[in-house]
Amino acid sequence: MRQNMKNNQPKQISVKLIEITNQLLVDLDISQNFREISLRESLQGHLGIDSIGRAELSSRVEKAFGIELPSNVIAEAETLADIEAAIAASPMTKEVENIFQTKLELPVDHCTIDPSLASSLQEVLMMHAAATPDRIHLCLIDETGKEEMITYQQLLTNALQIAANLKKRGLEKGDTVAIMLPTQASFFYCFLGILFAGGVPIPIYPPARAHQLEQYAKKEAAILSNASVRFLITFKQAKLLSQLLRPFVPSLKEIITSIDLMESTDTLKPVHGNSHDFVLIQYTSGSTSQPKGVLLTQQNILSNIRSYGKGIQITSKDVCVSWLPLYHDLGLIGNWLGSLYFGVRLVAFSPIIFLNHPEKWLWAIHHYRGTISAGPNFAYELCTRKIDPTHLEGLDLSSWRLAINGAEAIYPKTLERFSQKFSPYGFRTESFLPVYGLAENSLGLTAPPLGRKPVFDTINRDEFEKHHIAVPVSNSRFKNTLQFTSCGGPLPDNQIRIVDRNYQNVDERVIGHIQFQGPSSMQAYFNNPEATQKVYHDGWWDTGDLGYLANGEIYITGRQKDVIIKAGRNFFTSEIEDITSEVPGIRRGCVIAFSINDAENGTDQLIIVAETAIIKEEPLEKIRKQIQDCMISTLNVAADKIILVAPQRIPKTSSGKLQRSSCKTMYLENKLHKKNLKPWVQLIKISFSSLNRKSYRLIGSLIKMLYTAYIAILLCLTLPVLWLLTFITTSSAFSWLFSSWAKLICKLSLCPQKISGKKNLTQSKPVIYASNHASYSDVLLLSALLPPKTLFIGKKSLFEAPFLKTFLHKLKHISVDKEDMTQSLEDVKQVAIVLKNKGAVLVFPEGTFSYAPGLRPFKLSIFKIAAELNVPICPIAISGTRYLLRGNELILKPHPIKTHVGKLIYPSGSEWKDITELKNKVRADILAHCGESTLDFVIPTGSGKKESLE
């Protein structure tokens, strides 16, 4: 019958498609808007069918016509006519369980390496590639079931090729690189290639919703700018939009596709990397605030992988199956990097495939005998509600030992419904693993014991709301209850605690703020010191979540920002939103509740914003009354305002999470009823904004070119004379001449300069000057500022550069060979000799600088010398030179420069703790005056702040 329907005339297809759509609108409670629909109707603009509705429409169409639509059709279709064309072109569907082309057996060979010896992810890959080069690590599946197998050696070879191409294009160590790629082989190559090249990868999500292009562009431009991204790696289809973003990101050097990076056959010699290198900036979803970049080191991520690996007993014989996006920490760190570390085979496919056909997730577990697979709560709920039992015949989930549920609120009813539906197919309730984690701790923080059923805690709602206590209820007839799921205890090496508003520990079953500490905790929010300080308290990081402990296990009750206080009671937005979603006419999952302060009455107002496709005022008023009745009958509280808006007005993150803070801002700015512009109109707006920004940048570039030419003329007129003087003067006299020349250039540079604390400079004692390093121009500035004969410590390559080496050798500056450990120790001895002879040296403790702003971690060696010789350190903070001469660019820009000379800081002793204390005091002084944020959260010891690890 379906075959006949498929082969009938297009008119019959269109009639059937409209019939299916009409029934869907009825089922979604949005049919009252329409009398008759046509194929030209916009799915979003006219019919109000969102991404979840599209997935349901896809399912119904496929079932009615006996076909399988390509995933991108439903995601990108603008009208019903687009779907009609896809129906006509689609072949008959295969049996679901037979879409996979190759039968893979479980890996029988154990991983032969010990990854605990590795200090970086690069080293982990190199160890695997050396031990088992032909072992399959990745199995990538497209929507047709076609598989792409990637071995460890292939992954290494392609990553090194990417690295070589990035280095050739000018990538410097510490540069940030954004990856905007879907789940495909090039993502894995690019991520590791960036690390091998010395860069810091930043995964960002590709544009997914055509009606939100403008919102996407603004958000991504803000992320790219905050991260000072130098390169953006994307795919061909997204390159146009990426080009439009370019004028909004001044740091962006080049937009390239992954194909471009794979064209050359060049390769790079593998480098192990350091455990304290920055490895990732993971931007938070922005569900409760603007996205923030979580800065992580190799040590942070490796520590977390080792902790959760020990906690859930991962071995190389496990098989991980994942549809989670790679720009999300659970997909990236939990599924891929964890699999890489433990030698686990990862089977991965696109999130779009899962959303359109959730049964494919389960069939992938069946086919590949998956043992570990994770998803947020909604994924399990979607499987429960959407998968037709006819698609489950023959399914075997008995291999699934860890069904990890995390990344969002975990609902007991979801776990119960999933177990009930899929236990006949071999799923064991004991396989469920409700976990808790967050990007700020790299990924995982807590997990329950293995092999037990989920534990639910039923508590008294009144005690919870009024007194913030989780009082257990044993009487099943008591109805006024709440239920929460245990997420277990802290993973190995991690700690959690519950505190009140004054950061004091609370008793068990008292609801409070969840805090954590451990080796996986982030360095900082990148380029956002204010946000970092807000979440760090006396060695503990604030999660932003509320919860309580019972029997040593954590129960998450909600986000701090999602608590609404009304009439002295605490209400969680999620519960209010769930109640509202049950009202007929309201679009499920498209409700946001928040509070605003009512200054006149001295209380909070409860605001509910809900989407509905109904436009007539009479039924709208009826819906408002129904919502209010449900609120009063269920929670005994009334909403102050109920606002009903058109479909697609509720702001969401890339992963579909509600953006409550954005919605609140839209409410306060009266923008909730403003319609989304059509995608082509949004593109035009972005194009005009981009053109406008390009015009400003063109004028700025012209000014910079003229200024660069002016400085070049100054140097050409003066440097040759200075160079000749190196041959006819003594070193002592030339030191004075060079200092005078540097002062002259600084005065003629047209950069306003302000120096504070100059009285702290000293010539009577041996002293170490320690300065932050933001630009090559720092050397010139400090040559003009510091007393002549101050010796600079620089890397060996500078002393080998033509022309420059003449000046450095004449001034008797000290070179340091960072590559040769033996020679480096000899160089350190030279510094000690200078100081013993009552000399002065200048050092940049960061060791290097990058394009991105921020104070990098300090090296300990110079502080060790100072402590052993009891020599004081004079901290110097420079602000502005990074923007005068940025990175390795040759173009200069006039910019105000501030220099602060701090008071001498003396070591308190020569023990290890004294050396660390000296370093932290110097760094804190520089951080307070350099005008940039810290790139690791290093604050003086004794102040209750976190210390950096060397």
mmCIF file of C-alpha atoms in Angstrom, residues 45 72 158 189 199 335 407 416 514 864 900:
data_model
loop_
_atom_site.group_PDB
_atom_site.id
_atom_site.type_symbol
_atom_site.label_atom_id
_atom_site.label_comp_id
_atom_site.label_asym_id
_atom_site.label_seq_id
_atom_site.Cartn_x
_atom_site.Cartn_y
_atom_site.Cartn_z
ATOM 1 C CA GLY A 45 6.661 31.338 10.066
ATOM 2 C CA ASN A 72 19.066 17.540 6.296
ATOM 3 C CA ASN A 158 46.150 13.549 9.484
ATOM 4 C CA TYR A 189 41.929 15.714 12.754
ATOM 5 C CA GLY A 199 47.293 26.280 19.385
ATOM 6 C CA ASN A 335 32.775 10.391 24.725
ATOM 7 C CA ALA A 407 24.116 17.487 31.315
ATOM 8 C CA GLU A 416 11.152 4.698 35.046
ATOM 9 C CA ILE A 514 27.002 23.276 45.575
ATOM 10 C CA LYS A 864 64.084 29.972 42.771
ATOM 11 C CA HIS A 900 53.670 50.540 36.653
#
